[in-house]
PDB file of C-alpha atoms in Angstrom:
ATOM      1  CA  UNK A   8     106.432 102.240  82.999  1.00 95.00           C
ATOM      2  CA  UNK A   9     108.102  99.070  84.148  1.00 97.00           C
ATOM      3  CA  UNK A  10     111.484  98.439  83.461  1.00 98.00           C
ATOM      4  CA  UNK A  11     112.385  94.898  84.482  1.00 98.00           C
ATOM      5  CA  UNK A  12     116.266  93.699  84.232  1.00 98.00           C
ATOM      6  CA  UNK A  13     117.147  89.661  84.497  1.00 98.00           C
ATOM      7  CA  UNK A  14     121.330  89.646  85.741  1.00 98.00           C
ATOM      8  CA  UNK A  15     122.998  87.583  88.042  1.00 98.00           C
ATOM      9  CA  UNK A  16     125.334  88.956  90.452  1.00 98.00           C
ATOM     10  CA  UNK A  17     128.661  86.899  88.792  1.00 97.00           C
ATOM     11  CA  UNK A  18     128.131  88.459  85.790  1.00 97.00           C
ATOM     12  CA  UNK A  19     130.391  91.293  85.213  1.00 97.00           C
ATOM     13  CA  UNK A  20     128.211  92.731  82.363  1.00 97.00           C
ATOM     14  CA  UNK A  21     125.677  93.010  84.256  1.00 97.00           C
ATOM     15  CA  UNK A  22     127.555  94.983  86.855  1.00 98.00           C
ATOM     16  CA  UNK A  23     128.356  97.503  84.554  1.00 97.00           C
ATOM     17  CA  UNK A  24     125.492  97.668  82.139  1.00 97.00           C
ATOM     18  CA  UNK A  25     123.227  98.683  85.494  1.00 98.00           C
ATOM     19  CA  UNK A  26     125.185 101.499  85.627  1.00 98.00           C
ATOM     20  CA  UNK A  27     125.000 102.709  82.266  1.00 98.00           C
ATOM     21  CA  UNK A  28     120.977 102.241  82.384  1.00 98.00           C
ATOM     22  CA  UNK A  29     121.311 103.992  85.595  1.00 98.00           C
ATOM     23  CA  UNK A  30     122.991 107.123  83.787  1.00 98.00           C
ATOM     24  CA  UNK A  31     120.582 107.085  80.762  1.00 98.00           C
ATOM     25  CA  UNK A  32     117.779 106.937  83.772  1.00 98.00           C
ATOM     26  CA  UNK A  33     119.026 109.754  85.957  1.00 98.00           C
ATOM     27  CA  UNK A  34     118.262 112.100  82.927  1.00 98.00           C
ATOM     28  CA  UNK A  35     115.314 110.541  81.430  1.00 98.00           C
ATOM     29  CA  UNK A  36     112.692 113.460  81.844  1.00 97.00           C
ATOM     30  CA  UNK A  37     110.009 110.734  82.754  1.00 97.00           C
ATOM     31  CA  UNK A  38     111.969 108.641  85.265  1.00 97.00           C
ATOM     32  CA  UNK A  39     109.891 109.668  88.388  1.00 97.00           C
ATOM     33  CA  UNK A  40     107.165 107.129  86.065  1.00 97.00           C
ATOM     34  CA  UNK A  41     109.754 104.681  85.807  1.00 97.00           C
ATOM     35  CA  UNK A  42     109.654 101.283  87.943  1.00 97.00           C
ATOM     36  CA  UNK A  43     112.771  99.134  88.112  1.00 97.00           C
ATOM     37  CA  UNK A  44     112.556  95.480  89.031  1.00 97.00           C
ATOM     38  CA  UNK A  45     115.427  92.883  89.170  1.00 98.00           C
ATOM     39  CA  UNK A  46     114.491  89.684  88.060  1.00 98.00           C
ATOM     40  CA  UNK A  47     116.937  86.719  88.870  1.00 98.00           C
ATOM     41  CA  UNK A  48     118.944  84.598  86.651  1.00 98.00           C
ATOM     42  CA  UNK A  49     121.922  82.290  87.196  1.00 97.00           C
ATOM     43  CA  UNK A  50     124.607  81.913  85.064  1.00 95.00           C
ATOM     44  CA  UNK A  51     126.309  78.510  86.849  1.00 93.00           C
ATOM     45  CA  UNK A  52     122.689  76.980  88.088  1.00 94.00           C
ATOM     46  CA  UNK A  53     124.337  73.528  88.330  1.00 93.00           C
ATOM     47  CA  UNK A  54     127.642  74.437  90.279  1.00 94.00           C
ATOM     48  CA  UNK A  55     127.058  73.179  93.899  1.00 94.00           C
ATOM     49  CA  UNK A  56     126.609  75.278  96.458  1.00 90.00           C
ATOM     50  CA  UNK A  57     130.430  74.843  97.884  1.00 90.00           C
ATOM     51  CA  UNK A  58     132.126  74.976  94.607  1.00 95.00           C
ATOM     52  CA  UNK A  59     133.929  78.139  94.908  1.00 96.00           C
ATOM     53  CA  UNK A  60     136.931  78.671  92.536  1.00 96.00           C
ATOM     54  CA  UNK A  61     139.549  81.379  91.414  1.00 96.00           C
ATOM     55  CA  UNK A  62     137.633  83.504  88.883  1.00 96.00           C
ATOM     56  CA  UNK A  63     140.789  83.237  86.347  1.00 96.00           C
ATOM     57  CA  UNK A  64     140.430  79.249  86.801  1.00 96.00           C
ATOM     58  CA  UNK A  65     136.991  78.986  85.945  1.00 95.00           C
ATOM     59  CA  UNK A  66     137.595  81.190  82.763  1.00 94.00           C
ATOM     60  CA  UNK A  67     140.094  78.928  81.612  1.00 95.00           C
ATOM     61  CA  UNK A  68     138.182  76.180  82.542  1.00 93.00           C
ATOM     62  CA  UNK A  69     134.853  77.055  81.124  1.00 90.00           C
ATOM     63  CA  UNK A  70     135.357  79.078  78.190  1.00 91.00           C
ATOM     64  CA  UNK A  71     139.272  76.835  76.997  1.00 93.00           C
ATOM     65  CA  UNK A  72     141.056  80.455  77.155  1.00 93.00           C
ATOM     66  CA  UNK A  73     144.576  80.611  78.061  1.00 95.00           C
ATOM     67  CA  UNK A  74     145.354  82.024  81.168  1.00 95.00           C
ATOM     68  CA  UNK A  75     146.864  85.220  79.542  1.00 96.00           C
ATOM     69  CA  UNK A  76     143.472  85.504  77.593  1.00 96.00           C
ATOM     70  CA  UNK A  77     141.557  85.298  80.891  1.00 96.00           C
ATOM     71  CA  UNK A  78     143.599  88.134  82.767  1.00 96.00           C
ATOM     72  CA  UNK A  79     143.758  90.438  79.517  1.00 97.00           C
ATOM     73  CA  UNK A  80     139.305  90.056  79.364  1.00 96.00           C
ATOM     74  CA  UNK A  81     139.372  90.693  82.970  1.00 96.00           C
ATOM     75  CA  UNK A  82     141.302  94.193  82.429  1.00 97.00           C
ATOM     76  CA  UNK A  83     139.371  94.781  80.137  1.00 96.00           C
ATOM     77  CA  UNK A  84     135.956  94.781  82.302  1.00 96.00           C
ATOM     78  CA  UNK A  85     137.956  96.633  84.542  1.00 97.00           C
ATOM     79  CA  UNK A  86     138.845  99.317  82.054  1.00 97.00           C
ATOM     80  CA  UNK A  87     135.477  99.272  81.131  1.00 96.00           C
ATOM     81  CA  UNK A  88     133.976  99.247  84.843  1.00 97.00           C
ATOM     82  CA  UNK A  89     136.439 102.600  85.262  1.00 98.00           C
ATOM     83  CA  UNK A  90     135.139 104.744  82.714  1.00 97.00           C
ATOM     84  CA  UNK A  91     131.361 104.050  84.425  1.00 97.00           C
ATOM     85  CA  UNK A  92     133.101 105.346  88.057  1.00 97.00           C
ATOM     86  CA  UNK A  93     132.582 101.453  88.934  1.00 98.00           C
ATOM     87  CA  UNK A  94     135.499  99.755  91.025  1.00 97.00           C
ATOM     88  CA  UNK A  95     136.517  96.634  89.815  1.00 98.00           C
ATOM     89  CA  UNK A  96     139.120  94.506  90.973  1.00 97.00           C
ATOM     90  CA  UNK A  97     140.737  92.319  88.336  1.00 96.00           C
ATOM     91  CA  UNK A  98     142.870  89.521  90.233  1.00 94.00           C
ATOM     92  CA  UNK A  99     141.957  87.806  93.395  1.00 94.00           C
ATOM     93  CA  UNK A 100     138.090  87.484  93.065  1.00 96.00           C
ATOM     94  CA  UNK A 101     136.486  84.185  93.086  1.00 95.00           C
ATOM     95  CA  UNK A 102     133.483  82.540  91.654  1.00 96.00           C
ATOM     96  CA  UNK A 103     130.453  80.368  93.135  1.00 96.00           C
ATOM     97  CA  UNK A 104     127.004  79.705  93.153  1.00 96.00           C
ATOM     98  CA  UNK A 105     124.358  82.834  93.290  1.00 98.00           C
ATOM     99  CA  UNK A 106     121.215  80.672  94.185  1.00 98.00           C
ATOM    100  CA  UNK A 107     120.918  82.311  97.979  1.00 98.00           C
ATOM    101  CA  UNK A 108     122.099  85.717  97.058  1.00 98.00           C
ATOM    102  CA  UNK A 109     118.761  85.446  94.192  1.00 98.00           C
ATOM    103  CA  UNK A 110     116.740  84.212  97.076  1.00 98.00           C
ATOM    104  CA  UNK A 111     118.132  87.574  99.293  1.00 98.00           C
ATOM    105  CA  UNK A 112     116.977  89.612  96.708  1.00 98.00           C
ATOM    106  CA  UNK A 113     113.560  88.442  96.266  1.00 98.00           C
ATOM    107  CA  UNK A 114     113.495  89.175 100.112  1.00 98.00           C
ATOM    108  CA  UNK A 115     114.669  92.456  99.656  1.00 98.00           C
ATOM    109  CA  UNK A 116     111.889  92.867  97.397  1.00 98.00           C
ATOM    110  CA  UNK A 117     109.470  92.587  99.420  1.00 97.00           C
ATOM    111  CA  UNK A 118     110.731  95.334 101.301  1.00 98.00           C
ATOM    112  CA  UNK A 119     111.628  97.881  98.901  1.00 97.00           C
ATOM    113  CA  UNK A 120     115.169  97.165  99.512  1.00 98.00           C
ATOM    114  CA  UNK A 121     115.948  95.271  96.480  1.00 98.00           C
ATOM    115  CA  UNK A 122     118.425  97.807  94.451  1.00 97.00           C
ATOM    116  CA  UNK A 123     119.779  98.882  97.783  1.00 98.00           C
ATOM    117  CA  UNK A 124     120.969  95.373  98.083  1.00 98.00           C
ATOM    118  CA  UNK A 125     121.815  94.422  94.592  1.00 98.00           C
ATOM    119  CA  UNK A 126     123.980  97.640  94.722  1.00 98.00           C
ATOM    120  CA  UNK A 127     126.024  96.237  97.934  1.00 98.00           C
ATOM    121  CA  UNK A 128     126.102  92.271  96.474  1.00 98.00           C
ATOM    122  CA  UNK A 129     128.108  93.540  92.884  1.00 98.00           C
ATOM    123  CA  UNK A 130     130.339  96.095  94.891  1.00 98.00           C
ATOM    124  CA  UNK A 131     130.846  93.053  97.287  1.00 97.00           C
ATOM    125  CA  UNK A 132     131.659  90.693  94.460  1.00 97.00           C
ATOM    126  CA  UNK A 133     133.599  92.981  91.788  1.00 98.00           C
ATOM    127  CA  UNK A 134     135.325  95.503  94.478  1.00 97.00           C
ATOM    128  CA  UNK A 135     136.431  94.155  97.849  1.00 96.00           C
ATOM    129  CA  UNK A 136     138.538  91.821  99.153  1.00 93.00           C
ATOM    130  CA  UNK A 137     136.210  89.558 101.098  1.00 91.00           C
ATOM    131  CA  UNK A 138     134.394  86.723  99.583  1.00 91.00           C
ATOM    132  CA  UNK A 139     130.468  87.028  98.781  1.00 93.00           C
ATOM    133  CA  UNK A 140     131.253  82.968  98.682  1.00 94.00           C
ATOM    134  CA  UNK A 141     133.514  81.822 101.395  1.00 92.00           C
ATOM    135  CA  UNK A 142     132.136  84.129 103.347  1.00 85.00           C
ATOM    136  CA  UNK A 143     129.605  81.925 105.123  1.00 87.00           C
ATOM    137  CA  UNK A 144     125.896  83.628 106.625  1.00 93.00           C
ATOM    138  CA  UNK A 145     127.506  86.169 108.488  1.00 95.00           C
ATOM    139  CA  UNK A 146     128.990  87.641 105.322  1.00 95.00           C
ATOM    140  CA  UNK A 147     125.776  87.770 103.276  1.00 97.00           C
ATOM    141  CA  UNK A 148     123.952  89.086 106.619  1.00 98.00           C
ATOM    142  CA  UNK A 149     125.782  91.718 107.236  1.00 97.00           C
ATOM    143  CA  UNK A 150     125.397  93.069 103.535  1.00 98.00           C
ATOM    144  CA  UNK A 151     121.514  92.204 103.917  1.00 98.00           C
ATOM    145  CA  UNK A 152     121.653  95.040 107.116  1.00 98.00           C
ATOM    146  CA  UNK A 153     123.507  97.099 105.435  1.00 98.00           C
ATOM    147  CA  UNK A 154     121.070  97.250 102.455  1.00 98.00           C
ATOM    148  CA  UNK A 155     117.787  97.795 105.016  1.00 98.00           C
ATOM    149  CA  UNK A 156     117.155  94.487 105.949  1.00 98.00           C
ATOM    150  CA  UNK A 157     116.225  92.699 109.357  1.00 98.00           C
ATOM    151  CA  UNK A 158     118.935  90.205 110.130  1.00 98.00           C
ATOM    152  CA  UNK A 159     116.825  87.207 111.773  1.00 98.00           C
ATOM    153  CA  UNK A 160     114.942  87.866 108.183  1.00 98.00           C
ATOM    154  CA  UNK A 161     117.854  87.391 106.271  1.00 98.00           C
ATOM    155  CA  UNK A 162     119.169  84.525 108.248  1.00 98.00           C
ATOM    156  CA  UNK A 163     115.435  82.768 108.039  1.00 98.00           C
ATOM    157  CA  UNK A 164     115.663  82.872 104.748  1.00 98.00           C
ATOM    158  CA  UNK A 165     119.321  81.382 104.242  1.00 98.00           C
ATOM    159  CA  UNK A 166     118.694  78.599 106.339  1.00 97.00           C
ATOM    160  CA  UNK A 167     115.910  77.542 104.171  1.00 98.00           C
ATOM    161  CA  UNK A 168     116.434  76.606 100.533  1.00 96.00           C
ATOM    162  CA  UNK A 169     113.253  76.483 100.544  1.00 98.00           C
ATOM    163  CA  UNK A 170     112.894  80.370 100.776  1.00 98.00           C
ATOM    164  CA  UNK A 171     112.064  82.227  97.782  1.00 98.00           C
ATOM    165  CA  UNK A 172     113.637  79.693  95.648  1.00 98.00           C
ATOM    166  CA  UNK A 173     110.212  79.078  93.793  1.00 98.00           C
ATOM    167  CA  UNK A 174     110.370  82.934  92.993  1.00 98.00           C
ATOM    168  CA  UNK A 175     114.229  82.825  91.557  1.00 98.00           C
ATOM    169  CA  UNK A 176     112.961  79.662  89.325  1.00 98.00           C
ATOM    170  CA  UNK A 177     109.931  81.798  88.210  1.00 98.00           C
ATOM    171  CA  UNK A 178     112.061  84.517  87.162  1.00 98.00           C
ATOM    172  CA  UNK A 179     114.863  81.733  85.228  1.00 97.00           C
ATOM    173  CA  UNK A 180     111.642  80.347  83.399  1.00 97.00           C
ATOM    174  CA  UNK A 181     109.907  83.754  82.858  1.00 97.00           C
ATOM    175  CA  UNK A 182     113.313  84.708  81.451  1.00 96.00           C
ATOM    176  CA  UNK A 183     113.533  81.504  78.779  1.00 95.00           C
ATOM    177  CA  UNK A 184     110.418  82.252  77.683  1.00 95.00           C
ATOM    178  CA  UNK A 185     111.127  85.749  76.680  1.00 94.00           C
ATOM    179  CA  UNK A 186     114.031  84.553  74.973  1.00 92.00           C
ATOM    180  CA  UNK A 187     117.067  85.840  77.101  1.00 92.00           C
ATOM    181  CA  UNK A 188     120.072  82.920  77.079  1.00 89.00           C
ATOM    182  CA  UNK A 189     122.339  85.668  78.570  1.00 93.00           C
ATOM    183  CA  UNK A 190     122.440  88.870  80.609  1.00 97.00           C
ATOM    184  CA  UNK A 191     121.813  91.736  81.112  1.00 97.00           C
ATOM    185  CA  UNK A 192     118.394  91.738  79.712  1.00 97.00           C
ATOM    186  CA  UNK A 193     116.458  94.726  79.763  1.00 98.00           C
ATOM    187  CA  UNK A 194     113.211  94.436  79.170  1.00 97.00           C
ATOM    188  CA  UNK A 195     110.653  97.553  79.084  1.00 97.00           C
ATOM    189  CA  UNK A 196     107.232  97.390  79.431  1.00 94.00           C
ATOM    190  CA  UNK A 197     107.052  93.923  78.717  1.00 93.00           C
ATOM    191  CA  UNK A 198     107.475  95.611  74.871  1.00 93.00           C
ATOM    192  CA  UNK A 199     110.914  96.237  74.433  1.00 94.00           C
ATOM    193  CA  UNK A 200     113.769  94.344  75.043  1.00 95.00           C
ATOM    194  CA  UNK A 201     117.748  95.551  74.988  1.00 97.00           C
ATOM    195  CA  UNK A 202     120.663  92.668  75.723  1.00 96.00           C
ATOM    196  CA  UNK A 203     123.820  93.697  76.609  1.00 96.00           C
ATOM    197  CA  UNK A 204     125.111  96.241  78.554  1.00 97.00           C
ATOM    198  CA  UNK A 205     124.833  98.662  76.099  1.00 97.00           C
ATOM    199  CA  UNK A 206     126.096 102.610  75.555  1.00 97.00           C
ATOM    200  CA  UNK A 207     123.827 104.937  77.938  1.00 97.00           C
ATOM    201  CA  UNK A 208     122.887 106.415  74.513  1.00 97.00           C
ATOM    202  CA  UNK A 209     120.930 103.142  73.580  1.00 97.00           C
ATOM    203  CA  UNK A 210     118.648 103.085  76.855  1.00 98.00           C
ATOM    204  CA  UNK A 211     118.072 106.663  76.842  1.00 98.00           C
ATOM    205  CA  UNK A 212     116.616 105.115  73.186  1.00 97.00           C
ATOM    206  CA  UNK A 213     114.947 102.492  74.593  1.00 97.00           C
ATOM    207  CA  UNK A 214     113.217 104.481  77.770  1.00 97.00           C
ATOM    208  CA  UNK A 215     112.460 107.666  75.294  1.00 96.00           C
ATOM    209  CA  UNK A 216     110.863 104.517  72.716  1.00 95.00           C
ATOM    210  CA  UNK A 217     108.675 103.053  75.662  1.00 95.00           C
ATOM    211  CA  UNK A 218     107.193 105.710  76.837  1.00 95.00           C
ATOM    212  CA  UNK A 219     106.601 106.676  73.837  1.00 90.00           C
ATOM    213  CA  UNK A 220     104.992 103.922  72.626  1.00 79.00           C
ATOM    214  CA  UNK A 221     102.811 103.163  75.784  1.00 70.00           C
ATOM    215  CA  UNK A 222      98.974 102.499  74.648  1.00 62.00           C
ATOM    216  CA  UNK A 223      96.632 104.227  76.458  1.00 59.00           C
ATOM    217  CA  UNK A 224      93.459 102.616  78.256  1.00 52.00           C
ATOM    218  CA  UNK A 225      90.654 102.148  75.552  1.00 60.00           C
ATOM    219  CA  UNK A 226      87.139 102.219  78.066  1.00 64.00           C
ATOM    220  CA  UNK A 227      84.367 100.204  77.031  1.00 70.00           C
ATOM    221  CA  UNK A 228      81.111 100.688  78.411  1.00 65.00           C
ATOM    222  CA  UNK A 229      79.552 104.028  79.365  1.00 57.00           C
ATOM    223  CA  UNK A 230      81.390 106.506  81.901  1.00 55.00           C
ATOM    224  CA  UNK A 231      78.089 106.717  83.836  1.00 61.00           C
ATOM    225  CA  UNK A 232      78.459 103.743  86.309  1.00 60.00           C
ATOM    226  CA  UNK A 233      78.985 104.175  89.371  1.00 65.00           C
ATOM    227  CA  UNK A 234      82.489 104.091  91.285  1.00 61.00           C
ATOM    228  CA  UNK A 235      84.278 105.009  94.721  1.00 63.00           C
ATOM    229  CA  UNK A 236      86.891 106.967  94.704  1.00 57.00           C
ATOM    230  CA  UNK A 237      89.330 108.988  97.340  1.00 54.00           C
ATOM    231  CA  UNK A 238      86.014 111.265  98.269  1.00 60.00           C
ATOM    232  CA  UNK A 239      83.748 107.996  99.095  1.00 58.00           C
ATOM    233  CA  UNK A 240      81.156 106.078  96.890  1.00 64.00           C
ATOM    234  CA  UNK A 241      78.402 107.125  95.156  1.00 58.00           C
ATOM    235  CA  UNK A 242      75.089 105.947  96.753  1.00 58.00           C
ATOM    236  CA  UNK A 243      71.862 105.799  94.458  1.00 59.00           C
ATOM    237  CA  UNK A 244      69.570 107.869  95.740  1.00 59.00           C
ATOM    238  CA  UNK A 245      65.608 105.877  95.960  1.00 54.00           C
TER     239      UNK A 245
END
């Protein structure tokens, strides 16, 4: 079973609802059958690439909250990041565009390396002190080798916009067309669908409903042609 999950690395939900799947995951009896992919979506596709601002400011500025609302909804993401054993810190981060860190991922992808990495970018963004966004290359390079990646790879791929960026608009379309305006999305099997970062409880729902509700192959034909399989081919005999 497939479990596919569209997030974008500023999104704080997202940070913490991948840890609650995670939990409902660990003790899903099935979840040896159980592939996840990350799918990218951007919640800011149209801020420039060197817009980087004060995550409280863009709250305000985005949303028309007062700056008291902004700090109490950050401790509150923190509070909730806590009771998932997620470190969060609520003053001092900033905010930017995610467009190379979606085309890292689609790297890491290719390489098996893709929750290894997304794990470092949102403990990068929501727990430590140094930018994922003023950070420059050597920033996001470092977190790339750090996740299992080559580094001339990584830096390849950030000097060319080109890279990968025709897989993170795939994903952004793929996304629309499934009907997700926001993330997390969850989507199982290409059946099921949870938003939100919702209780453990709910996934462990959701994963017990998939697999579940998986149809099985219906053959058509006979079962008498002939195949190859891991002990050679079958060859007619004249």
């Amino acid at each position: 079973m497939r479990v596919e999950i569209w997030s974008d690395i500023a999104c704080p939900w997202c940070y913490v609802g991948k840890a609650r799947f995670e939990k409902a995951l660990a003790a899903f009896p099935h979840r040896d059958g159980v592939e996840v992919v990350h799918r990218s979506f951007e919640l800011d596709p149209g801020r420039a690439k060197g817009d980087v601002q004060p995550v409280l400011t863009m709250l305000t500025a985005k949303y028309g909250m007062s700056e008291a609302q902004a700090r109490a909804g950050e401790e509150n993401l923190g509070a909730q990041a806590a009771a998932e054993g997620l470190p969060y810190r609520t003053e001092g981060r900033d905010h930017g565009n995610t467009f190379d860190l979606h085309r890292l991922l689609h790297l890491a992808k290719e390489h098996g390396r893709q929750d290894a990495l997304i794990e470092l970018l949102y403990r990068a963004n929501f727990a430590e002190e140094d930018s994922l966004f003023t950070g420059g290359e050597t920033r996001l390079v470092d977190l790339a080798v750090a996740a299992g990646l080559d580094a001339d790879a990584a830096r390849a791929v950030l000097a060319d916009p080109t890279a990968y960026a025709d897989e993170v608009r795939a994903d952004e379309r793929e996304a629309a067309e499934l009907g997700a305006n926001g993330v997390p999305f969850f989507v199982l099997d290409r059946t099921y669908g949870v938003s939100g970062a919702q209780p453990a409880e709910v996934f462990t729902q959701a994963l017990t409903q998939a697999w579940g509700g998986r149809t099985p192959l219906k053959p058509v034909g006979g079962g008498d042609a002939e195949v190859c399989g891991p002990d050679g081919c079958a060859v007619p005999q004249g």
